[in-house]
Short mmCIF file of C-alpha atoms in Angstrom, two decimals:
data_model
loop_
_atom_site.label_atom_id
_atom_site.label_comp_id
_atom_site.label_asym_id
_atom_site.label_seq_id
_atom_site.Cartn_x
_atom_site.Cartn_y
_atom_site.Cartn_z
CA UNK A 1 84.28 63.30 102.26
CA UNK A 2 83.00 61.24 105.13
CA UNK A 3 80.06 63.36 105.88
CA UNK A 4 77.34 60.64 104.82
CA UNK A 5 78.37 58.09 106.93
CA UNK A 6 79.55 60.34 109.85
CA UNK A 7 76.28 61.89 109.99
CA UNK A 8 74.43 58.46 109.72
CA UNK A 9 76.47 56.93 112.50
CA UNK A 10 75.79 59.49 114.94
CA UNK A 11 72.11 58.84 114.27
CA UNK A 12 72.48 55.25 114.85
CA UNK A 13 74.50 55.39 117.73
CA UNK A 14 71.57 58.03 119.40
CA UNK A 15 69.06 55.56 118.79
CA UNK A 16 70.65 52.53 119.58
CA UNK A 17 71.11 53.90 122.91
CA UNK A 18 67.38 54.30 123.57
CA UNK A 19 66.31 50.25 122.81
CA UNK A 20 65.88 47.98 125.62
CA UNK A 21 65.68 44.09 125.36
CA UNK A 22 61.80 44.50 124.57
CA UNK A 23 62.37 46.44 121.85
CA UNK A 24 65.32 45.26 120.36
CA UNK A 25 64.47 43.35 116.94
CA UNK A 26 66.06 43.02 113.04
CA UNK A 27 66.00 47.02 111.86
CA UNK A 28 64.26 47.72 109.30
CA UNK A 29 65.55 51.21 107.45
CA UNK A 30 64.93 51.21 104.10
CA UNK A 31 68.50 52.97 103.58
CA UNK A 32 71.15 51.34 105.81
CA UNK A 33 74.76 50.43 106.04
CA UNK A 34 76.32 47.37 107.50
CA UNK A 35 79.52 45.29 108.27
CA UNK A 36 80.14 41.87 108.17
CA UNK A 37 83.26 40.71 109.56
CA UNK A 38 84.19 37.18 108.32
CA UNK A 39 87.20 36.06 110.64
CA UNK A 40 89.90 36.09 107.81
CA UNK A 41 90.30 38.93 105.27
CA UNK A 42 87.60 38.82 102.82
CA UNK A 43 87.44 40.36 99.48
CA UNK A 44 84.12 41.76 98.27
CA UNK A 45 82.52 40.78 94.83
CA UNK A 46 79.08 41.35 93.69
CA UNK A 47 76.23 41.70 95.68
CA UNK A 48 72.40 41.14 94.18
CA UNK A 49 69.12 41.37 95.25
CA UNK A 50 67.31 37.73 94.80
CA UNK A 51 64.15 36.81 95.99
CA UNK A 52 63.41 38.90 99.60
CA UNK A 53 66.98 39.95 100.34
CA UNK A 54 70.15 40.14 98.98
CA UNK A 55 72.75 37.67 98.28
CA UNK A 56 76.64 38.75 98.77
CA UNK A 57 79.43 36.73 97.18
CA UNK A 58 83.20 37.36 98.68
CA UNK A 59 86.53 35.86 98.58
CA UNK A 60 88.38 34.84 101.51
CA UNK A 61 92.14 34.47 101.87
CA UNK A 62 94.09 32.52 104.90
CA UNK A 63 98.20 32.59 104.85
CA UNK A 64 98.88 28.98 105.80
CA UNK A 65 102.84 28.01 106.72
CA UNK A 66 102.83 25.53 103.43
CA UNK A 67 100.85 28.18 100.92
CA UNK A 68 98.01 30.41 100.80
CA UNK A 69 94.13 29.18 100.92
CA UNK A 70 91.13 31.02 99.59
CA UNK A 71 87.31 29.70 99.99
CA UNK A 72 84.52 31.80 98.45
CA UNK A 73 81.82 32.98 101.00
CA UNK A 74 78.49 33.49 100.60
CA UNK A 75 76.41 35.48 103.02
CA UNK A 76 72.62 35.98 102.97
CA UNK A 77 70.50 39.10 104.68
CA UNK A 78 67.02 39.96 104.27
CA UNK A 79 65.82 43.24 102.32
CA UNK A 80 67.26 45.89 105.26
CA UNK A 81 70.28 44.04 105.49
CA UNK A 82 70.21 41.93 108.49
CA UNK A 83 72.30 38.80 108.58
CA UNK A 84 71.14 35.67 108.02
CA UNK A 85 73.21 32.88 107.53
CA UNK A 86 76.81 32.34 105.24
CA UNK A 87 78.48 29.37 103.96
CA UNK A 88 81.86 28.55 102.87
CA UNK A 89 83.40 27.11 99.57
CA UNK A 90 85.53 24.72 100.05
CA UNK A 91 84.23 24.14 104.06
CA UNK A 92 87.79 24.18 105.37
CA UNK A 93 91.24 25.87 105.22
CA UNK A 94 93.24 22.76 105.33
CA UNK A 95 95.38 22.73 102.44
CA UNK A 96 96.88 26.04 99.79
CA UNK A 97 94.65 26.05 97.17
CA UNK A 98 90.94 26.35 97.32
CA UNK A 99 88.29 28.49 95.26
CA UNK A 100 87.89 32.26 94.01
CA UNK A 101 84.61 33.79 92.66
CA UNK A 102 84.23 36.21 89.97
CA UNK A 103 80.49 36.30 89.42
CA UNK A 104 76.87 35.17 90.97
CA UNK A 105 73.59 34.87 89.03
CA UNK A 106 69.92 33.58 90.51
CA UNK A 107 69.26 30.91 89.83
CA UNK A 108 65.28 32.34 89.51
CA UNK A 109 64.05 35.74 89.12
CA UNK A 110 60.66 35.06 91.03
CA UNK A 111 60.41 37.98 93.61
CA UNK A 112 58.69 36.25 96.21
CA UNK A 113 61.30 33.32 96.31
CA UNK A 114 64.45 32.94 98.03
CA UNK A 115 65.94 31.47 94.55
CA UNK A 116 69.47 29.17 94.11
CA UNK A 117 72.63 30.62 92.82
CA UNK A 118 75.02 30.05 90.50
CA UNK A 119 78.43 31.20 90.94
CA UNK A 120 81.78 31.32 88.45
CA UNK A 121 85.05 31.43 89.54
CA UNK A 122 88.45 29.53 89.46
CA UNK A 123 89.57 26.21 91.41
CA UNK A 124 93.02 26.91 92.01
CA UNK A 125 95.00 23.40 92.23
CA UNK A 126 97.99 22.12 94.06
CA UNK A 127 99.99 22.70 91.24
CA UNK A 128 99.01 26.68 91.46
CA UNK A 129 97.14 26.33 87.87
CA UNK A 130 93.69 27.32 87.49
CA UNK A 131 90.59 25.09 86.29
CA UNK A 132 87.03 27.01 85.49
CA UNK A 133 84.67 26.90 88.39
CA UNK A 134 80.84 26.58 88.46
CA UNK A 135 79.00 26.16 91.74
CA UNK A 136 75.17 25.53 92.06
CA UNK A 137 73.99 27.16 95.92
CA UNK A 138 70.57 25.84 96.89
CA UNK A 139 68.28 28.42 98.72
CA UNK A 140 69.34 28.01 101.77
CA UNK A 141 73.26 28.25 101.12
CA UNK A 142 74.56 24.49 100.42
CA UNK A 143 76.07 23.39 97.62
CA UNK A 144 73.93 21.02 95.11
CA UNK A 145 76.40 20.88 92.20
CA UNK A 146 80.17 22.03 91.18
CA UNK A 147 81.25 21.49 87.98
CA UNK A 148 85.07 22.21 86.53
CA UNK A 149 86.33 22.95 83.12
CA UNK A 150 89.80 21.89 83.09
CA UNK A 151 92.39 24.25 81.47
CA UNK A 152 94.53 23.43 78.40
CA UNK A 153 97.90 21.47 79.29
CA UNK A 154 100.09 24.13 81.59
CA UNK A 155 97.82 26.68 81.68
CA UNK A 156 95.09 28.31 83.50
CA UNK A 157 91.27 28.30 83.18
CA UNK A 158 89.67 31.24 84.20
CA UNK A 159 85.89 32.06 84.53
CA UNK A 160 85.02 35.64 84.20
CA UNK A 161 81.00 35.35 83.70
CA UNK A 162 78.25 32.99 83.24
CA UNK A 163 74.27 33.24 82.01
CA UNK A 164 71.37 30.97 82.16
CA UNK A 165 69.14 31.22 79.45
CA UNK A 166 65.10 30.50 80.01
CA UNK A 167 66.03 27.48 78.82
CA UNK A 168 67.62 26.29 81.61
CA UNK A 169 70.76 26.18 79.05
CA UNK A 170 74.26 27.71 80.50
CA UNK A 171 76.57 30.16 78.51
CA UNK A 172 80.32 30.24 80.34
CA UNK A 173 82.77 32.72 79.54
CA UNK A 174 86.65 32.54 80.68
CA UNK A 175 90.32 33.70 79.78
CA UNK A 176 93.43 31.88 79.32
CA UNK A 177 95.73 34.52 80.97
CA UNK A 178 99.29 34.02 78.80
CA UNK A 179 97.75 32.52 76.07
CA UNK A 180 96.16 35.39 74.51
CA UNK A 181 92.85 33.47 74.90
CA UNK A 182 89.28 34.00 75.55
CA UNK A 183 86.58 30.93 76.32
CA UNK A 184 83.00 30.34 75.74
CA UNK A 185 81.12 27.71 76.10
CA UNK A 186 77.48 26.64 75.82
CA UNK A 187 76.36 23.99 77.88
CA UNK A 188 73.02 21.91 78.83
CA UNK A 189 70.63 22.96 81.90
CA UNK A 190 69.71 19.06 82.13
CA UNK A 191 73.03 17.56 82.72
CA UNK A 192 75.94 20.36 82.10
CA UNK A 193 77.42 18.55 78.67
CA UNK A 194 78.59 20.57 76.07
CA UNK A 195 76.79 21.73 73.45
CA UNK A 196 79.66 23.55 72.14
CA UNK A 197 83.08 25.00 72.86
CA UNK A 198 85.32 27.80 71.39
CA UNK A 199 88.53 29.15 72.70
CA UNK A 200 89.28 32.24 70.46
CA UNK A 201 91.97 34.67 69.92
CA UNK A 202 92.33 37.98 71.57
CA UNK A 203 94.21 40.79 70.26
CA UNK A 204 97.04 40.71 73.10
CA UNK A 205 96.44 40.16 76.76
CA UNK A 206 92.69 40.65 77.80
CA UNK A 207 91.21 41.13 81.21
CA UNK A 208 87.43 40.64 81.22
CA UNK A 209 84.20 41.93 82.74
CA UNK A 210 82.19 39.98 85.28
CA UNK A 211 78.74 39.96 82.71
CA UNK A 212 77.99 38.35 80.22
CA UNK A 213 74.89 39.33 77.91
CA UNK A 214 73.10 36.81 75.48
CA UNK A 215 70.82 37.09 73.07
CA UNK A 216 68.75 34.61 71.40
CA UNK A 217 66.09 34.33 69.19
CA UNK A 218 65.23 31.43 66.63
CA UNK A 219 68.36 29.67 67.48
CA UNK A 220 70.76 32.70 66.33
CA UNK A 221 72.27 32.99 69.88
CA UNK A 222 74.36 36.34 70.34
CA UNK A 223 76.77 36.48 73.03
CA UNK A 224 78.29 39.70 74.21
CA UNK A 225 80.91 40.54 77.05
CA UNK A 226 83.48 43.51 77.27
CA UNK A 227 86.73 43.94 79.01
CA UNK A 228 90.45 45.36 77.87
CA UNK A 229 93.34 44.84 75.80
CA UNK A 230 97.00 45.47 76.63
CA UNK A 231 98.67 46.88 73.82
CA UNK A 232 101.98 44.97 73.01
CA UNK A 233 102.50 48.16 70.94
CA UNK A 234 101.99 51.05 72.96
CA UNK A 235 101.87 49.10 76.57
CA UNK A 236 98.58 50.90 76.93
CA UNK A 237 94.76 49.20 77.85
CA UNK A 238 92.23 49.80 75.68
CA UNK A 239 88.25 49.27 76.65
CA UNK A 240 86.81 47.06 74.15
CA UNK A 241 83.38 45.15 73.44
CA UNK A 242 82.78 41.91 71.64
CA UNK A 243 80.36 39.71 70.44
CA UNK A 244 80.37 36.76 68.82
CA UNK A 245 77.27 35.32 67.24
CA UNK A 246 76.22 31.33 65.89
CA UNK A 247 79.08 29.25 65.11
CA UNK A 248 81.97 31.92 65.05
CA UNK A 249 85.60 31.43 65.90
CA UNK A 250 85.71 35.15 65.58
CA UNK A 251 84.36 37.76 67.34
CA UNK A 252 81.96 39.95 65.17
CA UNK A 253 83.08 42.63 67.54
CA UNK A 254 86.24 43.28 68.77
CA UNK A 255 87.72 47.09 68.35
CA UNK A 256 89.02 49.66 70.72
CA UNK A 257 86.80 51.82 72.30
CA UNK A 258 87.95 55.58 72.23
CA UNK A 259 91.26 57.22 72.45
CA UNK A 260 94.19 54.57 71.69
CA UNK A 261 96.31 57.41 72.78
CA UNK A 262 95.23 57.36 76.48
CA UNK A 263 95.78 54.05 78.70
CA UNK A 264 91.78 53.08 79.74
CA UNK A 265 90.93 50.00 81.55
CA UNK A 266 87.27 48.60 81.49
CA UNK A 267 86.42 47.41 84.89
CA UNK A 268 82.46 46.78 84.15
CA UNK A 269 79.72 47.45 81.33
CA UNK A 270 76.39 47.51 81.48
CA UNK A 271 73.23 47.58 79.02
CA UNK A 272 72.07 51.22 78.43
CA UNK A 273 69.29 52.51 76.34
CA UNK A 274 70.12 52.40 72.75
CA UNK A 275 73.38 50.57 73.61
CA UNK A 276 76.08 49.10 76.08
CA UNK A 277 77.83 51.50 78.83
CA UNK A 278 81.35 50.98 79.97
CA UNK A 279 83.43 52.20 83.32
CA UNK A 280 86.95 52.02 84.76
CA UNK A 281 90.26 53.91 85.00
CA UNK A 282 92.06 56.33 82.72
CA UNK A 283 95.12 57.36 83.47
CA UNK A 284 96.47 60.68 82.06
CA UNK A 285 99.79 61.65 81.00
CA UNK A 286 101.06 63.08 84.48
CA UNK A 287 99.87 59.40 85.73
CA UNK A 288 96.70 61.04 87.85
CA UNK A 289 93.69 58.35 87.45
CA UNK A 290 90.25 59.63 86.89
CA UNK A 291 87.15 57.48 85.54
CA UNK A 292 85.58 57.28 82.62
CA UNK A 293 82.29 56.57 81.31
CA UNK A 294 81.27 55.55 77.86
CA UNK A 295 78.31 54.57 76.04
CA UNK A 296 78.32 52.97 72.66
CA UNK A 297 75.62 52.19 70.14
CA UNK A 298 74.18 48.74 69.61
CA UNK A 299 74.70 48.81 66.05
CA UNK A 300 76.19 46.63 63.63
CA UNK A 301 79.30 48.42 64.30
CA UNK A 302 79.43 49.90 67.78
CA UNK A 303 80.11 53.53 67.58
CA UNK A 304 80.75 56.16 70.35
CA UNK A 305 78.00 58.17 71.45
CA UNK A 306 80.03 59.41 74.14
CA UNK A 307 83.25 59.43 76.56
CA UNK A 308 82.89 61.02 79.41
CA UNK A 309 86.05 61.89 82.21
CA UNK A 310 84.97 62.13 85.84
CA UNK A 311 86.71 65.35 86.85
CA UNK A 312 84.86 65.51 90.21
CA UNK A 313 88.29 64.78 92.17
CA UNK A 314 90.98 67.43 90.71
CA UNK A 315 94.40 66.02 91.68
CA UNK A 316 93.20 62.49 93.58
CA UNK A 317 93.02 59.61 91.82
CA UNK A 318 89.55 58.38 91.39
CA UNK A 319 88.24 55.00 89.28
CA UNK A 320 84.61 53.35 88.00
CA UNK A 321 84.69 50.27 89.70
CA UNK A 322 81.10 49.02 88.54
CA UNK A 323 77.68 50.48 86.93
CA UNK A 324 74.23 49.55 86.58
CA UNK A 325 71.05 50.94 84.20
CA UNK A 326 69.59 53.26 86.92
CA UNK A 327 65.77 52.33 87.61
CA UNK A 328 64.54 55.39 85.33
CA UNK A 329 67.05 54.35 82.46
CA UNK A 330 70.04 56.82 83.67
CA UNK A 331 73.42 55.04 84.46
CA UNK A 332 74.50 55.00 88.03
CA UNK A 333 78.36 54.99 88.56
CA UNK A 334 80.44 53.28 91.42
CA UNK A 335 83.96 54.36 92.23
CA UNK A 336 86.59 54.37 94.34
CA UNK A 337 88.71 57.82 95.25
CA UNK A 338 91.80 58.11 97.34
CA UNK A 339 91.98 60.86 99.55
CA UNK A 340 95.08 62.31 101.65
CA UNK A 341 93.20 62.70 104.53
CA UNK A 342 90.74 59.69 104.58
CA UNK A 343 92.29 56.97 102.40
CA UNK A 344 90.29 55.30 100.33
CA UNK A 345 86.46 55.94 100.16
CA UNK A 346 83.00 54.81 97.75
CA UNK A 347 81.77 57.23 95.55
CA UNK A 348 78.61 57.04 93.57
CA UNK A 349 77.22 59.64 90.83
CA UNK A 350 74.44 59.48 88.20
CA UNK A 351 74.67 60.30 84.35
CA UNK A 352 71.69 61.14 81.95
CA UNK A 353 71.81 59.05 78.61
CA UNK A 354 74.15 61.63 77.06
CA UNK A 355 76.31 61.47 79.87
CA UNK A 356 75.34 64.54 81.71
CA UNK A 357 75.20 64.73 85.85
CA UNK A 358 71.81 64.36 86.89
CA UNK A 359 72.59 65.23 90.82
CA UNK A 360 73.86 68.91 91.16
CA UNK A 361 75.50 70.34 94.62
CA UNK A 362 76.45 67.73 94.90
CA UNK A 363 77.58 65.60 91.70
CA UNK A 364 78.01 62.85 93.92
CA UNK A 365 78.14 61.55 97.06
CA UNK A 366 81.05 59.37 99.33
CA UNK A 367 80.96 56.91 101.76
CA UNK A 368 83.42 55.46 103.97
CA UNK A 369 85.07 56.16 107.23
CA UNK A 370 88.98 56.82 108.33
CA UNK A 371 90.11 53.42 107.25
CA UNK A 372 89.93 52.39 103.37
CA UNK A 373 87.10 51.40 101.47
CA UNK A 374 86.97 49.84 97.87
CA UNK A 375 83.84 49.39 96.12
CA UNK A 376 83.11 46.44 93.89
CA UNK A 377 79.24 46.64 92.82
CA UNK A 378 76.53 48.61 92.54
CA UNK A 379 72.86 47.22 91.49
CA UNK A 380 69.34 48.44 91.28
CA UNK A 381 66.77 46.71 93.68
CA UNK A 382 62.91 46.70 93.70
CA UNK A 383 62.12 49.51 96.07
CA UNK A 384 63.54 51.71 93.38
CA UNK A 385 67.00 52.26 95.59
CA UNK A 386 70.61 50.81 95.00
CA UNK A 387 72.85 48.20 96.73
CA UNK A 388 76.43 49.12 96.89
CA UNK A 389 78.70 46.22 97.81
CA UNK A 390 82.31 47.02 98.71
CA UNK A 391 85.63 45.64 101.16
CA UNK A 392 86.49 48.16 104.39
CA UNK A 393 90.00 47.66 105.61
CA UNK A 394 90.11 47.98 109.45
CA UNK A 395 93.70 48.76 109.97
CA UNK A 396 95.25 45.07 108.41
CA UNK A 397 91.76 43.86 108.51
CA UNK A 398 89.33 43.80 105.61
CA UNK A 399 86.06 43.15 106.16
CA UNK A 400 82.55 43.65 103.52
CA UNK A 401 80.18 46.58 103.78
CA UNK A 402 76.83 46.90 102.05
CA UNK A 403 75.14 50.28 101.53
CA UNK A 404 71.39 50.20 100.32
CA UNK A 405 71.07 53.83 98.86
CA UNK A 406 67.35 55.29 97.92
CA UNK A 407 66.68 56.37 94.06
CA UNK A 408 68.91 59.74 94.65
CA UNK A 409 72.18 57.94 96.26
CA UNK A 410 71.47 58.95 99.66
CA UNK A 411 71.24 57.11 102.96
#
């Protein structure tokens, strides 16, 4: 299982020995892994590729004697991964509290441009309640904006996902957890009012998906998102899309996605050709977990064109954590399996439009070493590769790795 990165760490470590001072200078491999090693556990969640590098959004959590404190982290590197520079959200670890990110958009998509960011995520108050969180980043990692929008009365505000239209204009999406509640919002690029609010109703409890997907065209704006229900029922999750279009309190979308039978839980969805693709973590009767994949039309009615079970791992549990429209319109698949000898490592595999392996002998490949990896995104970049994004645990440590993996999921 640890093959890949065994095999590229030798490497590294032969040629690392043969640099002097002269030639020692920022590597440039156009497959690489590396570590960065904030000094308090860190959390990985999304990595992108913006402008001439990529842009890595974390959480970071610090056990204080009067509570716990979380800032979000930001961390730059150029296109072969090389550090350079981070910044911290709030600055300081003074009080409990703090912020958590879910999400990160540019704030351009010029390729040539080292572009702002926006990120979405929670303020978490002194009162342990939750108020939505939207921070502007300039290029060079400060902060130019933040913008709350405060929960109902003894609740929390969550934000799951956010998109900028060309426009400039901002579309917000969030969950009340124990309310049985999902948020959108719509609000100006110019000065962040409202143009229009909606909390609607959600069949049960709902955990949701870090995109969010708009369409609009002669004002009919359609907004799209996935995530899962819990079942008051049958206790079970259920994957399930929805959109909602112009001036709906109810989603025009909103049923379960495959087997009701069988407890699935969406962890990311993607746009696929002819439709939207969904992973995550089914969980069979014996309890074993295995991922799914499944692709759904983009009809007026979403149906299945088809569910597909990982069976790569017989008798470990495996689970999609994310997944991306590969560069030549495939889907490419990021997991996490738990192995008895190695713990937790990456995997990543690539399906065909009908859901087929496209990489034989193997299916996949892993990644990881003898301490526990978990992945948490996987995106396509310009060179026609992938960048994998993930938390390593060194023994109680946890750390971030980021993989950049060429068009067939190799180092």
């Amino acid at each position: 299982m640890k093959k890949n990165l065994f095999c590229f760490l030798l490497i590294a470590a032969v040629f690392s020995t043969c640099r002097t001072e002269d030639d020692a200078a920022p590597a440039k491999e156009s497959t690489f892994i590396r570590y960065f090693g904030p000094e308090y556990n860190a959390d990985a969640v999304m990595a992108i590729q913006a402008g001439q590098g990529f842009t890595l959004v974390s959480t970071v959590t610090r056990s204080l004697a009067t509570g716990t404190n979380t800032q979000i982290k930001l961390t730059r590197t150029d296109l072969y991964g090389n550090f350079l520079w981070e910044t911290n959200f709030p600055n300081s670890f003074d009080t409990p509290g703090g912020m958590e990110a879910s999400s990160i958009i540019p704030l351009s998509a010029e390729e040539n441009v080292d572009p702002g960011y926006l990120i979405i995520g929670d303020l978490i108050k002194d009162d342990g309640f939750r108020d939505l969180l939207l921070l502007f980043i300039s290029p060079t990692g400060s902060m130019d904006e933040l913008k709350t929008i405060p929960a109902p009365e003894n609740s929390s505000l969550q934000g799951s996902a956010v998109h900028r239209d060309n426009a400039g204009n901002l579309f917000v999406l969030g969950n009340v957890p124990g309310k049985e509640q999902m948020y959108v919002a719509k609000l100006s690029g110019q000065d962040l009012t409202f143009k229009w609010q909606k909390f609607l109703p959600s069949s049960g409890s709902i955990d949701l998906n870090t995109k969010l997907y708009v369409n609009a065209s002669n004002q009919d704006t359609t907004l799209l998102w996935g995530g899962s229900w819990l079942s008051t029922s049958t206790n079970k999750h259920d994957p399930v899309l929805l959109r909602i279009g112009p001036n709906s309190e109810v989603p025009q979308w909103g049923n379960q996605i495959g087997d009701q039978s069988v407890d699935e839980e969406s962890a990311d969805l993607c746009s696929a050709v002819g439709g939207w693709a969904l992973t995550g973590k089914s969980v069979d009767t014996s309890g074993e977990e295995n991922t799914f994949v499944t692709k759904v039309s983009n009809g007026a009615q979403p149906t299945v064109i088809f569910e597909k079970i990982l069976d790569f791992f017989p008798a470990q549990n495996d689970y999609g954590n994310s997944i991306c429209r590969a560069n030549d319109g495939g889907l490419m698949v990021l997991g996490t399996v738990t192995t008895a000898e190695y713990g937790d490592d990456l995997f990543v595999t690539k399906l065909n439009d009908a859901g087929v392996s496209e990489w034989t002998s193997p299916s996949y490949f892993t990644y990881g070493s003898s301490d526990n990896q978990l992945a948490a995104s996987i995106a396509p970049v310009s060179d026609g590769g992938y960048i994998v994004f993930g938390t390593n645990s060194f023994s109680d440590e946890k750390k971030l790795i980021l993989i950049k993996l060429n068009r067939d999921g190799k180092l």
